[in-house]
mmCIF file of C-alpha atoms in Angstrom:
data_model
loop_
_atom_site.group_PDB
_atom_site.id
_atom_site.type_symbol
_atom_site.label_atom_id
_atom_site.label_comp_id
_atom_site.label_asym_id
_atom_site.label_seq_id
_atom_site.Cartn_x
_atom_site.Cartn_y
_atom_site.Cartn_z
ATOM 1 C CA UNK A 68 -4.720 -22.769 -6.146
ATOM 2 C CA UNK A 69 -8.160 -21.871 -4.553
ATOM 3 C CA UNK A 70 -7.901 -19.269 -1.959
ATOM 4 C CA UNK A 71 -10.417 -19.039 0.927
ATOM 5 C CA UNK A 72 -12.998 -16.480 0.200
ATOM 6 C CA UNK A 73 -13.590 -13.762 2.823
ATOM 7 C CA UNK A 74 -16.994 -13.615 4.407
ATOM 8 C CA UNK A 75 -16.848 -10.119 5.897
ATOM 9 C CA UNK A 76 -19.379 -7.601 5.928
ATOM 10 C CA UNK A 77 -18.278 -4.317 4.189
ATOM 11 C CA UNK A 78 -16.378 -6.387 1.441
ATOM 12 C CA UNK A 79 -17.341 -5.343 -2.284
ATOM 13 C CA UNK A 80 -15.774 -7.576 -4.915
ATOM 14 C CA UNK A 81 -15.959 -10.589 -7.034
ATOM 15 C CA UNK A 82 -16.844 -12.984 -4.249
ATOM 16 C CA UNK A 83 -19.006 -10.823 -2.132
ATOM 17 C CA UNK A 84 -22.309 -9.058 -2.486
ATOM 18 C CA UNK A 85 -22.883 -5.354 -1.750
ATOM 19 C CA UNK A 86 -22.571 -4.505 2.013
ATOM 20 C CA UNK A 87 -22.591 -1.457 3.867
ATOM 21 C CA UNK A 88 -18.912 0.344 4.202
ATOM 22 C CA UNK A 89 -18.704 0.124 8.192
ATOM 23 C CA UNK A 90 -18.509 -3.581 9.282
ATOM 24 C CA UNK A 91 -21.036 -4.803 11.566
ATOM 25 C CA UNK A 92 -19.337 -8.321 12.345
ATOM 26 C CA UNK A 93 -16.174 -9.919 13.551
ATOM 27 C CA UNK A 94 -13.660 -12.009 11.231
ATOM 28 C CA UNK A 95 -13.227 -15.723 12.732
ATOM 29 C CA UNK A 96 -10.957 -18.315 11.986
ATOM 30 C CA UNK A 97 -8.319 -16.639 9.957
ATOM 31 C CA UNK A 98 -4.849 -16.777 10.342
ATOM 32 C CA UNK A 99 -4.674 -13.161 9.470
ATOM 33 C CA UNK A 100 -7.536 -10.628 9.060
ATOM 34 C CA UNK A 101 -6.484 -7.704 7.137
ATOM 35 C CA UNK A 102 -8.361 -4.727 6.611
ATOM 36 C CA UNK A 103 -7.701 -2.054 3.711
ATOM 37 C CA UNK A 104 -9.248 1.787 4.903
ATOM 38 C CA UNK A 105 -10.443 3.313 1.501
ATOM 39 C CA UNK A 106 -11.079 7.037 2.911
ATOM 40 C CA UNK A 107 -11.160 10.375 1.870
ATOM 41 C CA UNK A 108 -8.833 12.588 3.825
ATOM 42 C CA UNK A 109 -9.390 16.164 4.357
ATOM 43 C CA UNK A 110 -6.659 18.055 2.547
ATOM 44 C CA UNK A 111 -4.325 19.763 4.956
ATOM 45 C CA UNK A 112 -6.283 18.921 7.958
ATOM 46 C CA UNK A 113 -4.104 16.465 9.956
ATOM 47 C CA UNK A 114 -5.906 16.762 13.504
ATOM 48 C CA UNK A 115 -9.324 15.888 11.764
ATOM 49 C CA UNK A 116 -7.665 13.210 9.927
ATOM 50 C CA UNK A 117 -5.977 11.881 12.678
ATOM 51 C CA UNK A 118 -9.498 11.648 14.464
ATOM 52 C CA UNK A 119 -10.874 9.581 11.503
ATOM 53 C CA UNK A 120 -7.893 7.369 11.897
ATOM 54 C CA UNK A 121 -9.041 6.673 15.129
ATOM 55 C CA UNK A 122 -12.528 5.891 14.122
ATOM 56 C CA UNK A 123 -11.472 3.757 11.502
ATOM 57 C CA UNK A 124 -8.944 2.040 13.938
ATOM 58 C CA UNK A 125 -11.947 1.268 16.199
ATOM 59 C CA UNK A 126 -14.049 -0.057 13.278
ATOM 60 C CA UNK A 127 -11.578 -2.330 12.245
ATOM 61 C CA UNK A 128 -10.818 -3.770 15.918
ATOM 62 C CA UNK A 129 -14.400 -4.486 16.394
ATOM 63 C CA UNK A 130 -14.034 -6.750 12.976
ATOM 64 C CA UNK A 131 -11.209 -8.348 14.311
ATOM 65 C CA UNK A 132 -8.646 -6.933 11.996
ATOM 66 C CA UNK A 133 -5.199 -7.655 13.027
ATOM 67 C CA UNK A 134 -3.545 -5.322 10.012
ATOM 68 C CA UNK A 135 -4.821 -2.209 8.990
ATOM 69 C CA UNK A 136 -3.753 -0.511 5.875
ATOM 70 C CA UNK A 137 -4.412 3.240 5.111
ATOM 71 C CA UNK A 138 -4.158 4.931 1.857
ATOM 72 C CA UNK A 139 -0.901 7.187 0.750
ATOM 73 C CA UNK A 140 -0.394 10.502 2.845
ATOM 74 C CA UNK A 141 -3.714 9.566 4.693
ATOM 75 C CA UNK A 142 -2.931 12.417 7.478
ATOM 76 C CA UNK A 143 -2.790 15.004 5.156
ATOM 77 C CA UNK A 144 -4.240 14.463 1.703
ATOM 78 C CA UNK A 145 -2.629 14.485 -1.437
ATOM 79 C CA UNK A 146 -2.156 17.761 -3.480
ATOM 80 C CA UNK A 147 -0.656 19.670 -0.465
ATOM 81 C CA UNK A 148 1.909 21.839 -2.726
ATOM 82 C CA UNK A 149 2.672 24.712 -0.129
ATOM 83 C CA UNK A 150 0.784 22.845 2.840
ATOM 84 C CA UNK A 151 3.694 20.505 2.756
ATOM 85 C CA UNK A 152 6.121 22.180 5.590
ATOM 86 C CA UNK A 153 3.000 22.782 7.850
ATOM 87 C CA UNK A 154 1.668 19.344 7.595
ATOM 88 C CA UNK A 155 4.760 17.506 8.127
ATOM 89 C CA UNK A 156 5.567 15.337 11.172
ATOM 90 C CA UNK A 157 9.108 14.545 12.863
ATOM 91 C CA UNK A 158 9.586 10.944 13.678
ATOM 92 C CA UNK A 159 11.071 12.391 17.028
ATOM 93 C CA UNK A 160 8.030 14.856 17.446
ATOM 94 C CA UNK A 161 5.019 14.530 19.898
ATOM 95 C CA UNK A 162 2.670 13.540 17.297
ATOM 96 C CA UNK A 163 4.239 10.197 16.787
ATOM 97 C CA UNK A 164 2.905 9.397 20.495
ATOM 98 C CA UNK A 165 -0.542 9.654 19.023
ATOM 99 C CA UNK A 166 0.435 7.611 15.999
ATOM 100 C CA UNK A 167 1.888 4.514 17.929
ATOM 101 C CA UNK A 168 -1.180 4.672 19.862
ATOM 102 C CA UNK A 169 -3.176 3.597 16.921
ATOM 103 C CA UNK A 170 -1.650 0.113 16.960
ATOM 104 C CA UNK A 171 -1.987 -1.032 20.830
ATOM 105 C CA UNK A 172 -4.328 -3.532 19.369
ATOM 106 C CA UNK A 173 -3.649 -4.165 15.692
ATOM 107 C CA UNK A 174 -0.794 -3.214 13.376
ATOM 108 C CA UNK A 175 -1.223 -0.177 11.562
ATOM 109 C CA UNK A 176 0.083 1.442 8.168
ATOM 110 C CA UNK A 177 -0.748 5.186 7.375
ATOM 111 C CA UNK A 178 0.843 7.717 5.069
ATOM 112 C CA UNK A 179 2.232 10.706 6.065
ATOM 113 C CA UNK A 180 4.470 13.732 5.236
ATOM 114 C CA UNK A 181 7.828 13.532 7.692
ATOM 115 C CA UNK A 182 10.320 16.274 7.770
ATOM 116 C CA UNK A 183 14.195 15.240 8.406
ATOM 117 C CA UNK A 184 16.445 16.874 10.608
ATOM 118 C CA UNK A 185 17.963 18.341 7.606
ATOM 119 C CA UNK A 186 14.556 19.622 6.474
ATOM 120 C CA UNK A 187 14.033 17.595 3.677
ATOM 121 C CA UNK A 188 10.412 16.478 3.230
ATOM 122 C CA UNK A 189 9.397 12.845 2.122
ATOM 123 C CA UNK A 190 6.185 11.303 1.041
ATOM 124 C CA UNK A 191 6.251 8.195 3.485
ATOM 125 C CA UNK A 192 4.428 5.272 4.788
ATOM 126 C CA UNK A 193 4.964 4.204 8.445
ATOM 127 C CA UNK A 194 4.214 0.571 9.848
ATOM 128 C CA UNK A 195 3.337 0.351 13.563
ATOM 129 C CA UNK A 196 2.955 -2.455 15.824
ATOM 130 C CA UNK A 197 2.165 -2.735 19.560
ATOM 131 C CA UNK A 198 2.557 0.967 20.163
ATOM 132 C CA UNK A 199 5.940 1.100 18.515
ATOM 133 C CA UNK A 200 7.451 2.227 15.001
ATOM 134 C CA UNK A 201 8.590 -0.838 13.212
ATOM 135 C CA UNK A 202 9.260 0.640 9.764
ATOM 136 C CA UNK A 203 9.313 3.746 7.276
ATOM 137 C CA UNK A 204 9.232 3.393 3.904
ATOM 138 C CA UNK A 205 10.315 6.998 2.084
ATOM 139 C CA UNK A 206 8.404 6.895 -1.552
ATOM 140 C CA UNK A 207 11.212 6.525 -3.915
ATOM 141 C CA UNK A 208 9.923 7.566 -7.110
ATOM 142 C CA UNK A 209 8.087 10.550 -7.361
ATOM 143 C CA UNK A 210 6.023 11.276 -10.311
ATOM 144 C CA UNK A 211 6.955 14.501 -11.969
ATOM 145 C CA UNK A 212 4.735 14.656 -15.295
ATOM 146 C CA UNK A 213 1.171 15.241 -16.362
ATOM 147 C CA UNK A 214 -0.896 16.183 -13.396
ATOM 148 C CA UNK A 215 1.751 15.026 -10.715
ATOM 149 C CA UNK A 216 4.371 17.347 -9.187
ATOM 150 C CA UNK A 217 5.793 15.438 -6.489
ATOM 151 C CA UNK A 218 9.531 16.276 -7.063
ATOM 152 C CA UNK A 219 8.944 20.083 -6.483
ATOM 153 C CA UNK A 220 7.919 19.128 -2.937
ATOM 154 C CA UNK A 221 9.132 15.774 -1.754
ATOM 155 C CA UNK A 222 12.976 14.363 -1.566
ATOM 156 C CA UNK A 223 12.673 10.951 -2.906
ATOM 157 C CA UNK A 224 13.611 7.928 -0.934
ATOM 158 C CA UNK A 225 16.966 5.646 -1.805
ATOM 159 C CA UNK A 226 16.341 2.237 -0.509
ATOM 160 C CA UNK A 227 13.877 -0.574 -0.613
ATOM 161 C CA UNK A 228 13.790 -2.902 2.378
ATOM 162 C CA UNK A 229 11.807 -5.589 3.900
ATOM 163 C CA UNK A 230 10.956 -5.832 7.478
ATOM 164 C CA UNK A 231 9.753 -8.318 10.114
ATOM 165 C CA UNK A 232 6.380 -8.572 11.264
ATOM 166 C CA UNK A 233 4.027 -10.665 13.598
ATOM 167 C CA UNK A 234 2.836 -12.524 10.644
ATOM 168 C CA UNK A 235 6.025 -12.788 8.370
ATOM 169 C CA UNK A 236 8.165 -10.468 6.321
ATOM 170 C CA UNK A 237 6.590 -7.637 4.746
ATOM 171 C CA UNK A 238 7.674 -4.530 2.334
ATOM 172 C CA UNK A 239 5.907 -1.458 1.558
ATOM 173 C CA UNK A 240 5.768 0.345 -1.986
ATOM 174 C CA UNK A 241 3.828 3.712 -2.054
ATOM 175 C CA UNK A 242 1.848 4.153 -5.352
ATOM 176 C CA UNK A 243 4.080 5.151 -8.000
ATOM 177 C CA UNK A 244 6.895 2.541 -6.651
ATOM 178 C CA UNK A 245 4.987 -0.142 -8.252
ATOM 179 C CA UNK A 246 5.243 1.402 -11.673
ATOM 180 C CA UNK A 247 8.858 0.218 -11.652
ATOM 181 C CA UNK A 248 9.654 -3.304 -12.024
ATOM 182 C CA UNK A 249 12.873 -3.607 -9.952
ATOM 183 C CA UNK A 250 10.840 -1.943 -6.653
ATOM 184 C CA UNK A 251 8.741 -4.948 -6.208
ATOM 185 C CA UNK A 252 11.515 -7.510 -7.292
ATOM 186 C CA UNK A 253 14.034 -6.210 -5.021
ATOM 187 C CA UNK A 254 11.332 -7.236 -2.142
ATOM 188 C CA UNK A 255 10.759 -10.462 -3.437
ATOM 189 C CA UNK A 256 14.503 -11.627 -3.189
ATOM 190 C CA UNK A 257 14.234 -10.264 0.406
ATOM 191 C CA UNK A 258 11.689 -12.905 0.716
ATOM 192 C CA UNK A 259 8.716 -10.980 1.488
ATOM 193 C CA UNK A 260 5.300 -12.527 2.182
ATOM 194 C CA UNK A 261 3.209 -9.597 1.407
ATOM 195 C CA UNK A 262 3.763 -6.486 -0.488
ATOM 196 C CA UNK A 263 1.734 -3.332 0.911
ATOM 197 C CA UNK A 264 0.992 -0.460 -1.559
ATOM 198 C CA UNK A 265 -0.854 2.392 -0.009
ATOM 199 C CA UNK A 266 -1.674 4.538 -2.981
ATOM 200 C CA UNK A 267 -3.573 8.085 -4.070
ATOM 201 C CA UNK A 268 -4.408 7.419 -7.639
ATOM 202 C CA UNK A 269 -6.403 9.661 -9.356
ATOM 203 C CA UNK A 270 -8.996 8.196 -12.228
ATOM 204 C CA UNK A 271 -7.636 8.526 -15.859
ATOM 205 C CA UNK A 272 -8.939 7.426 -19.111
ATOM 206 C CA UNK A 273 -11.844 5.157 -19.992
ATOM 207 C CA UNK A 274 -11.806 1.837 -21.483
ATOM 208 C CA UNK A 275 -14.046 0.458 -24.318
ATOM 209 C CA UNK A 276 -16.039 -1.289 -21.231
ATOM 210 C CA UNK A 277 -16.432 2.030 -19.574
ATOM 211 C CA UNK A 278 -13.821 1.392 -16.784
ATOM 212 C CA UNK A 279 -11.287 3.903 -15.812
ATOM 213 C CA UNK A 280 -8.000 2.887 -17.581
ATOM 214 C CA UNK A 281 -6.161 3.638 -14.231
ATOM 215 C CA UNK A 282 -8.280 0.982 -12.283
ATOM 216 C CA UNK A 283 -7.620 -1.581 -15.278
ATOM 217 C CA UNK A 284 -3.963 -0.781 -15.311
ATOM 218 C CA UNK A 285 -3.257 -1.068 -11.408
ATOM 219 C CA UNK A 286 -5.398 -4.230 -11.370
ATOM 220 C CA UNK A 287 -2.932 -5.738 -14.125
ATOM 221 C CA UNK A 288 0.176 -4.681 -12.095
ATOM 222 C CA UNK A 289 -1.105 -5.748 -8.740
ATOM 223 C CA UNK A 290 -2.217 -9.126 -9.674
ATOM 224 C CA UNK A 291 0.795 -9.449 -11.925
ATOM 225 C CA UNK A 292 3.372 -8.853 -9.329
ATOM 226 C CA UNK A 293 1.295 -10.994 -6.607
ATOM 227 C CA UNK A 294 1.618 -14.055 -9.190
ATOM 228 C CA UNK A 295 5.072 -13.485 -10.589
ATOM 229 C CA UNK A 296 6.507 -12.928 -6.856
ATOM 230 C CA UNK A 297 4.137 -15.449 -5.330
ATOM 231 C CA UNK A 298 3.322 -13.205 -2.646
ATOM 232 C CA UNK A 299 0.331 -11.636 -0.959
ATOM 233 C CA UNK A 300 -0.490 -7.907 -2.387
ATOM 234 C CA UNK A 301 -2.563 -5.391 -0.518
ATOM 235 C CA UNK A 302 -3.555 -2.173 -2.413
ATOM 236 C CA UNK A 303 -5.404 0.439 -0.887
ATOM 237 C CA UNK A 304 -6.371 3.572 -2.733
ATOM 238 C CA UNK A 305 -7.999 6.835 -1.394
ATOM 239 C CA UNK A 306 -11.242 8.171 -2.797
ATOM 240 C CA UNK A 307 -12.664 11.699 -2.694
ATOM 241 C CA UNK A 308 -11.812 14.730 -4.898
ATOM 242 C CA UNK A 309 -8.993 17.232 -4.867
ATOM 243 C CA UNK A 310 -7.950 20.052 -6.949
ATOM 244 C CA UNK A 311 -10.262 18.876 -9.546
ATOM 245 C CA UNK A 312 -9.042 14.971 -9.550
ATOM 246 C CA UNK A 313 -11.364 12.096 -8.574
ATOM 247 C CA UNK A 314 -9.365 9.269 -6.681
ATOM 248 C CA UNK A 315 -11.134 6.179 -8.027
ATOM 249 C CA UNK A 316 -10.971 3.629 -4.970
ATOM 250 C CA UNK A 317 -10.632 0.277 -6.210
ATOM 251 C CA UNK A 318 -8.908 -1.487 -3.134
ATOM 252 C CA UNK A 319 -7.745 -4.842 -3.304
ATOM 253 C CA UNK A 320 -6.304 -7.586 -1.646
ATOM 254 C CA UNK A 321 -4.852 -10.216 -4.000
ATOM 255 C CA UNK A 322 -3.557 -13.700 -3.033
ATOM 256 C CA UNK A 323 0.211 -15.168 -4.086
ATOM 257 C CA UNK A 324 -1.444 -16.791 -7.083
ATOM 258 C CA UNK A 325 -2.936 -13.688 -8.711
ATOM 259 C CA UNK A 326 -6.501 -14.307 -7.827
ATOM 260 C CA UNK A 327 -8.352 -11.271 -6.057
ATOM 261 C CA UNK A 328 -9.431 -12.187 -2.604
ATOM 262 C CA UNK A 329 -11.249 -9.004 -1.820
ATOM 263 C CA UNK A 330 -12.114 -5.950 -3.644
ATOM 264 C CA UNK A 331 -14.094 -2.697 -3.125
ATOM 265 C CA UNK A 332 -14.858 -1.921 -6.898
ATOM 266 C CA UNK A 333 -16.213 1.777 -6.448
ATOM 267 C CA UNK A 334 -15.413 4.970 -4.822
ATOM 268 C CA UNK A 335 -16.909 4.952 -1.875
ATOM 269 C CA UNK A 336 -15.341 4.932 1.509
ATOM 270 C CA UNK A 337 -14.920 1.705 2.877
ATOM 271 C CA UNK A 338 -13.404 -1.020 4.986
ATOM 272 C CA UNK A 339 -12.114 -3.578 2.944
ATOM 273 C CA UNK A 340 -11.994 -6.830 4.822
ATOM 274 C CA UNK A 341 -10.125 -10.110 3.948
ATOM 275 C CA UNK A 342 -9.028 -13.449 5.581
ATOM 276 C CA UNK A 343 -5.629 -14.385 4.534
ATOM 277 C CA UNK A 344 -4.280 -17.990 5.081
ATOM 278 C CA UNK A 345 -0.561 -17.244 5.046
ATOM 279 C CA UNK A 346 -0.138 -20.556 4.348
ATOM 280 C CA UNK A 347 -0.732 -19.963 0.532
ATOM 281 C CA UNK A 348 2.492 -18.375 0.140
ATOM 282 C CA UNK A 349 4.571 -21.730 0.978
ATOM 283 C CA UNK A 350 1.881 -23.810 -1.173
ATOM 284 C CA UNK A 351 2.241 -21.335 -4.135
ATOM 285 C CA UNK A 352 6.050 -21.397 -4.130
ATOM 286 C CA UNK A 353 6.147 -25.300 -3.605
ATOM 287 C CA UNK A 354 3.741 -25.334 -7.253
ATOM 288 C CA UNK A 355 5.490 -22.800 -8.886
ATOM 289 C CA UNK A 356 8.828 -22.123 -7.641
ATOM 290 C CA UNK A 357 9.979 -18.930 -9.400
ATOM 291 C CA UNK A 358 12.077 -17.445 -6.618
ATOM 292 C CA UNK A 359 13.863 -20.616 -6.262
ATOM 293 C CA UNK A 360 14.763 -20.627 -9.521
ATOM 294 C CA UNK A 361 15.938 -16.948 -9.737
ATOM 295 C CA UNK A 362 19.788 -16.249 -10.887
ATOM 296 C CA UNK A 363 20.287 -13.131 -8.930
ATOM 297 C CA UNK A 364 24.000 -13.238 -9.482
ATOM 298 C CA UNK A 365 23.011 -13.296 -13.496
ATOM 299 C CA UNK A 366 20.988 -10.472 -13.043
ATOM 300 C CA UNK A 367 23.455 -8.420 -11.126
ATOM 301 C CA UNK A 368 26.116 -9.168 -13.441
ATOM 302 C CA UNK A 369 23.759 -8.140 -16.325
ATOM 303 C CA UNK A 370 22.761 -5.005 -14.542
ATOM 304 C CA UNK A 371 26.488 -4.055 -14.080
ATOM 305 C CA UNK A 372 27.049 -4.484 -17.594
ATOM 306 C CA UNK A 373 24.309 -2.381 -18.724
ATOM 307 C CA UNK A 374 24.950 0.371 -16.210
ATOM 308 C CA UNK A 375 28.692 0.217 -17.544
ATOM 309 C CA UNK A 376 27.354 0.609 -21.386
ATOM 310 C CA UNK A 377 24.882 3.039 -20.350
ATOM 311 C CA UNK A 378 27.484 5.488 -18.843
ATOM 312 C CA UNK A 379 30.289 4.931 -21.116
ATOM 313 C CA UNK A 380 30.930 7.856 -22.975
ATOM 314 C CA UNK A 381 31.166 7.260 -26.924
ATOM 315 C CA UNK A 382 33.990 9.467 -27.422
#
């Protein structure tokens, strides 16, 4: 199925020429105008990052964006380590008033460290709409291998939930969450039209054509989810350097047939813009009724059997 290709300034990808990072035009005639903020947050400087969020929101509003997505931990930077506690916000705190204000004219997804009343800290993404907090996703799968050490500093979330927006049902998965098949599968069974994935992925590995291995892997995973689950997939990765690591960007918008609609192919700061026809989800599911044919009860029964066999003591 052919998807409408965006004609938006500032978009770099398969269907667009090179353009300036800051858009100068306005998106027109779209059912949903989305923007991905591929930014370089300042490590541990929440006030500076909040001001930069305001600037990006103003640019996006000028371009006609209706849904704006920021990367993982966009308010704080990624390798916080001992800065986690002082960088955290409370969902009942005064900072939330400022964050809610970002969404007065468009829906906003941003990344923050949140502190619970019991003083656990979560790597979270927050969805705001019309000045209200709509949904919080606490990152479930915390990478603690290689260069990653999230379990030392964060508690893990314990649920995947879809939620209603003005554009349909959506779900959020943060970075490592998408590397576990069950995460996106659960959201798809809840009928999401769109999966949003804020990310802070450093570049690792080089393939034979000199592309980053992480870039190829994420592209493959995101496009596979979009096609198999027949849903839009918004992947927003950050850029910049922290603690010797280079974040590679590559933010992309993918249609429900697995085609890339828009992508920022380099590691520059940019506002990636795309026009989505939300009717594409219905058309793709009519042509490719994978979700209709899912046998959820069979899946649950088999998972129970596997769980029983894995936990059964051999002696």
